[in-house]
């Protein structure tokens, strides 16, 4: 179950059941009824888009790459064959994508940071140019990026904060907060 996104139905008595439409319900590969998606190394912050329910997360890499993934039913995100968009721990020329492989939507190397902090798809009204963009950060470098969830364009760096970024929070109105050791800040135009 490590490195997987699990999906279950919890009832008021504190027990749970397996949703019948889970992609591996009934013993299919990877062999656990609770698994919704797998092949992740170390997911750090997962959220659902409040408009369409799409699930996005930041996956912390091992040696060289951090990645943003859109999580889909039955998706295999490649760990430990791939890290970001590159082969991991395989001799050159011997790496091929695993079955049902879903590449990351975005990835960045450790020259830009060390550990991704997943965020949210922006749905507020203060920065309409970011509507539908997934906002995320690197914990150590303090960089904040956004990537368009509707196309394949490259991510855009929004800010270099100089802060360690623990997490993000989403307000009721869709605006985003950035949580750092020195305080909680609202992401906004300057």
GROMACS .gro file of C-alpha atoms in nm:
model
  190
    1UNK     CA    1   0.000   0.000   0.000
    2UNK     CA    2   0.301   0.231   0.027
    3UNK     CA    3   0.326   0.472  -0.263
    4UNK     CA    4  -0.042   0.428  -0.349
    5UNK     CA    5  -0.353   0.642  -0.338
    6UNK     CA    6  -0.627   0.449  -0.159
    7UNK     CA    7  -1.003   0.493  -0.198
    8UNK     CA    8  -1.264   0.358   0.046
    9UNK     CA    9  -1.615   0.434   0.171
   10UNK     CA   10  -1.636   0.501   0.546
   11UNK     CA   11  -1.970   0.455   0.722
   12UNK     CA   12  -2.087   0.632   1.041
   13UNK     CA   13  -2.003   0.326   1.254
   14UNK     CA   14  -1.635   0.361   1.166
   15UNK     CA   15  -1.611   0.063   0.934
   16UNK     CA   16  -1.539   0.084   0.565
   17UNK     CA   17  -1.621  -0.087   0.239
   18UNK     CA   18  -1.450  -0.112  -0.097
   19UNK     CA   19  -1.610   0.105  -0.368
   20UNK     CA   20  -1.714  -0.140  -0.641
   21UNK     CA   21  -1.568   0.085  -0.913
   22UNK     CA   22  -1.217   0.086  -0.762
   23UNK     CA   23  -0.992  -0.013  -1.053
   24UNK     CA   24  -0.841  -0.315  -0.876
   25UNK     CA   25  -1.149  -0.434  -0.682
   26UNK     CA   26  -1.174  -0.808  -0.711
   27UNK     CA   27  -0.802  -0.881  -0.699
   28UNK     CA   28  -0.671  -0.725  -1.019
   29UNK     CA   29  -0.312  -0.604  -1.040
   30UNK     CA   30  -0.165  -0.450  -0.816
   31UNK     CA   31  -0.371  -0.688  -0.602
   32UNK     CA   32  -0.534  -0.468  -0.341
   33UNK     CA   33  -0.898  -0.362  -0.357
   34UNK     CA   34  -0.828  -0.028  -0.185
   35UNK     CA   35  -0.575   0.095  -0.442
   36UNK     CA   36  -0.695   0.377  -0.669
   37UNK     CA   37  -0.352   0.459  -0.819
   38UNK     CA   38   0.005   0.345  -0.751
   39UNK     CA   39   0.371   0.392  -0.845
   40UNK     CA   40   0.427   0.704  -0.633
   41UNK     CA   41   0.739   0.749  -0.424
   42UNK     CA   42   0.638   0.988  -0.146
   43UNK     CA   43   0.318   1.188  -0.206
   44UNK     CA   44   0.328   1.517  -0.017
   45UNK     CA   45  -0.003   1.701  -0.015
   46UNK     CA   46  -0.293   1.590  -0.231
   47UNK     CA   47  -0.605   1.791  -0.317
   48UNK     CA   48  -0.913   1.776  -0.534
   49UNK     CA   49  -1.006   2.054  -0.774
   50UNK     CA   50  -1.322   2.209  -0.629
   51UNK     CA   51  -1.464   2.261  -0.981
   52UNK     CA   52  -1.427   1.915  -1.138
   53UNK     CA   53  -1.296   1.682  -0.865
   54UNK     CA   54  -0.963   1.605  -1.040
   55UNK     CA   55  -0.701   1.494  -0.789
   56UNK     CA   56  -0.352   1.649  -0.797
   57UNK     CA   57  -0.049   1.584  -0.581
   58UNK     CA   58   0.318   1.656  -0.534
   59UNK     CA   59   0.540   1.347  -0.529
   60UNK     CA   60   0.877   1.388  -0.356
   61UNK     CA   61   1.162   1.234  -0.555
   62UNK     CA   62   1.454   1.021  -0.446
   63UNK     CA   63   1.774   1.160  -0.598
   64UNK     CA   64   1.714   1.411  -0.877
   65UNK     CA   65   1.351   1.492  -0.962
   66UNK     CA   66   1.030   1.618  -0.798
   67UNK     CA   67   0.699   1.579  -0.978
   68UNK     CA   68   0.337   1.697  -1.006
   69UNK     CA   69   0.086   1.422  -1.086
   70UNK     CA   70  -0.278   1.424  -1.188
   71UNK     CA   71  -0.414   1.112  -1.019
   72UNK     CA   72  -0.645   0.892  -1.225
   73UNK     CA   73  -0.812   0.559  -1.153
   74UNK     CA   74  -0.569   0.274  -1.219
   75UNK     CA   75  -0.278   0.507  -1.294
   76UNK     CA   76   0.077   0.379  -1.251
   77UNK     CA   77   0.309   0.676  -1.187
   78UNK     CA   78   0.625   0.476  -1.245
   79UNK     CA   79   0.818   0.461  -0.920
   80UNK     CA   80   1.071   0.293  -0.894
   81UNK     CA   81   1.133   0.265  -1.265
   82UNK     CA   82   1.095   0.639  -1.326
   83UNK     CA   83   1.177   0.946  -1.120
   84UNK     CA   84   1.022   1.249  -1.285
   85UNK     CA   85   1.056   1.187  -1.660
   86UNK     CA   86   1.383   0.994  -1.634
   87UNK     CA   87   1.479   0.635  -1.566
   88UNK     CA   88   1.573   0.560  -1.209
   89UNK     CA   89   1.812   0.286  -1.106
   90UNK     CA   90   1.826   0.123  -1.450
   91UNK     CA   91   2.119   0.077  -1.686
   92UNK     CA   92   2.109   0.317  -1.986
   93UNK     CA   93   1.899   0.181  -2.270
   94UNK     CA   94   1.724  -0.079  -2.054
   95UNK     CA   95   1.443   0.135  -1.917
   96UNK     CA   96   1.092   0.111  -2.055
   97UNK     CA   97   0.765   0.244  -1.913
   98UNK     CA   98   0.575   0.004  -1.686
   99UNK     CA   99   0.218  -0.105  -1.774
  100UNK     CA  100  -0.042   0.173  -1.746
  101UNK     CA  101   0.236   0.431  -1.699
  102UNK     CA  102   0.120   0.789  -1.652
  103UNK     CA  103   0.404   1.044  -1.679
  104UNK     CA  104   0.406   1.345  -1.445
  105UNK     CA  105   0.232   1.663  -1.556
  106UNK     CA  106   0.539   1.859  -1.446
  107UNK     CA  107   0.879   1.782  -1.297
  108UNK     CA  108   1.174   1.984  -1.176
  109UNK     CA  109   1.531   1.889  -1.093
  110UNK     CA  110   1.713   1.937  -0.768
  111UNK     CA  111   1.892   2.240  -0.910
  112UNK     CA  112   1.559   2.422  -0.852
  113UNK     CA  113   1.481   2.267  -0.512
  114UNK     CA  114   1.481   1.954  -0.301
  115UNK     CA  115   1.129   1.856  -0.197
  116UNK     CA  116   0.796   1.938  -0.357
  117UNK     CA  117   0.505   2.067  -0.151
  118UNK     CA  118   0.179   1.989  -0.329
  119UNK     CA  119  -0.089   2.256  -0.341
  120UNK     CA  120  -0.425   2.329  -0.500
  121UNK     CA  121  -0.587   2.410  -0.830
  122UNK     CA  122  -0.658   2.781  -0.802
  123UNK     CA  123  -1.029   2.868  -0.818
  124UNK     CA  124  -1.036   3.210  -0.653
  125UNK     CA  125  -1.133   3.547  -0.802
  126UNK     CA  126  -0.830   3.762  -0.715
  127UNK     CA  127  -0.598   3.617  -0.980
  128UNK     CA  128  -0.824   3.511  -1.266
  129UNK     CA  129  -0.525   3.444  -1.493
  130UNK     CA  130  -0.447   3.145  -1.265
  131UNK     CA  131  -0.796   2.994  -1.280
  132UNK     CA  132  -0.749   2.622  -1.341
  133UNK     CA  133  -0.374   2.624  -1.267
  134UNK     CA  134  -0.228   2.390  -1.004
  135UNK     CA  135  -0.016   2.591  -0.760
  136UNK     CA  136   0.269   2.410  -0.581
  137UNK     CA  137   0.608   2.487  -0.426
  138UNK     CA  138   0.947   2.356  -0.333
  139UNK     CA  139   0.974   2.336   0.045
  140UNK     CA  140   1.345   2.421   0.068
  141UNK     CA  141   1.401   2.676  -0.207
  142UNK     CA  142   1.076   2.863  -0.141
  143UNK     CA  143   0.988   2.871  -0.510
  144UNK     CA  144   0.617   2.870  -0.597
  145UNK     CA  145   0.505   2.756  -0.941
  146UNK     CA  146   0.178   2.709  -1.125
  147UNK     CA  147   0.104   2.465  -1.405
  148UNK     CA  148  -0.200   2.481  -1.633
  149UNK     CA  149  -0.422   2.177  -1.574
  150UNK     CA  150  -0.588   2.218  -1.914
  151UNK     CA  151  -0.289   2.187  -2.146
  152UNK     CA  152   0.072   2.070  -2.166
  153UNK     CA  153   0.246   2.408  -2.136
  154UNK     CA  154   0.547   2.431  -1.903
  155UNK     CA  155   0.505   2.548  -1.543
  156UNK     CA  156   0.549   2.916  -1.460
  157UNK     CA  157   0.742   3.031  -1.154
  158UNK     CA  158   0.520   3.273  -0.963
  159UNK     CA  159   0.741   3.365  -0.672
  160UNK     CA  160   1.072   3.305  -0.495
  161UNK     CA  161   0.979   3.352  -0.129
  162UNK     CA  162   1.303   3.274   0.052
  163UNK     CA  163   1.084   3.083   0.300
  164UNK     CA  164   1.056   2.714   0.383
  165UNK     CA  165   0.708   2.619   0.258
  166UNK     CA  166   0.532   2.365   0.478
  167UNK     CA  167   0.199   2.357   0.303
  168UNK     CA  168  -0.084   2.541   0.132
  169UNK     CA  169  -0.442   2.593   0.247
  170UNK     CA  170  -0.752   2.678   0.046
  171UNK     CA  171  -1.005   2.930   0.174
  172UNK     CA  172  -1.378   2.894   0.119
  173UNK     CA  173  -1.359   3.150  -0.163
  174UNK     CA  174  -1.088   2.953  -0.348
  175UNK     CA  175  -0.801   3.183  -0.251
  176UNK     CA  176  -0.479   3.016  -0.137
  177UNK     CA  177  -0.266   3.051   0.174
  178UNK     CA  178   0.105   2.965   0.199
  179UNK     CA  179   0.221   2.820   0.533
  180UNK     CA  180   0.580   2.901   0.635
  181UNK     CA  181   0.781   2.909   0.962
  182UNK     CA  182   0.744   3.287   0.979
  183UNK     CA  183   0.369   3.295   0.923
  184UNK     CA  184   0.072   3.228   0.700
  185UNK     CA  185   0.048   3.437   0.385
  186UNK     CA  186  -0.226   3.485   0.129
  187UNK     CA  187  -0.113   3.432  -0.230
  188UNK     CA  188  -0.208   3.750  -0.415
  189UNK     CA  189  -0.094   4.008  -0.672
  190UNK     CA  190   0.167   4.245  -0.538
   0.00000   0.00000   0.00000
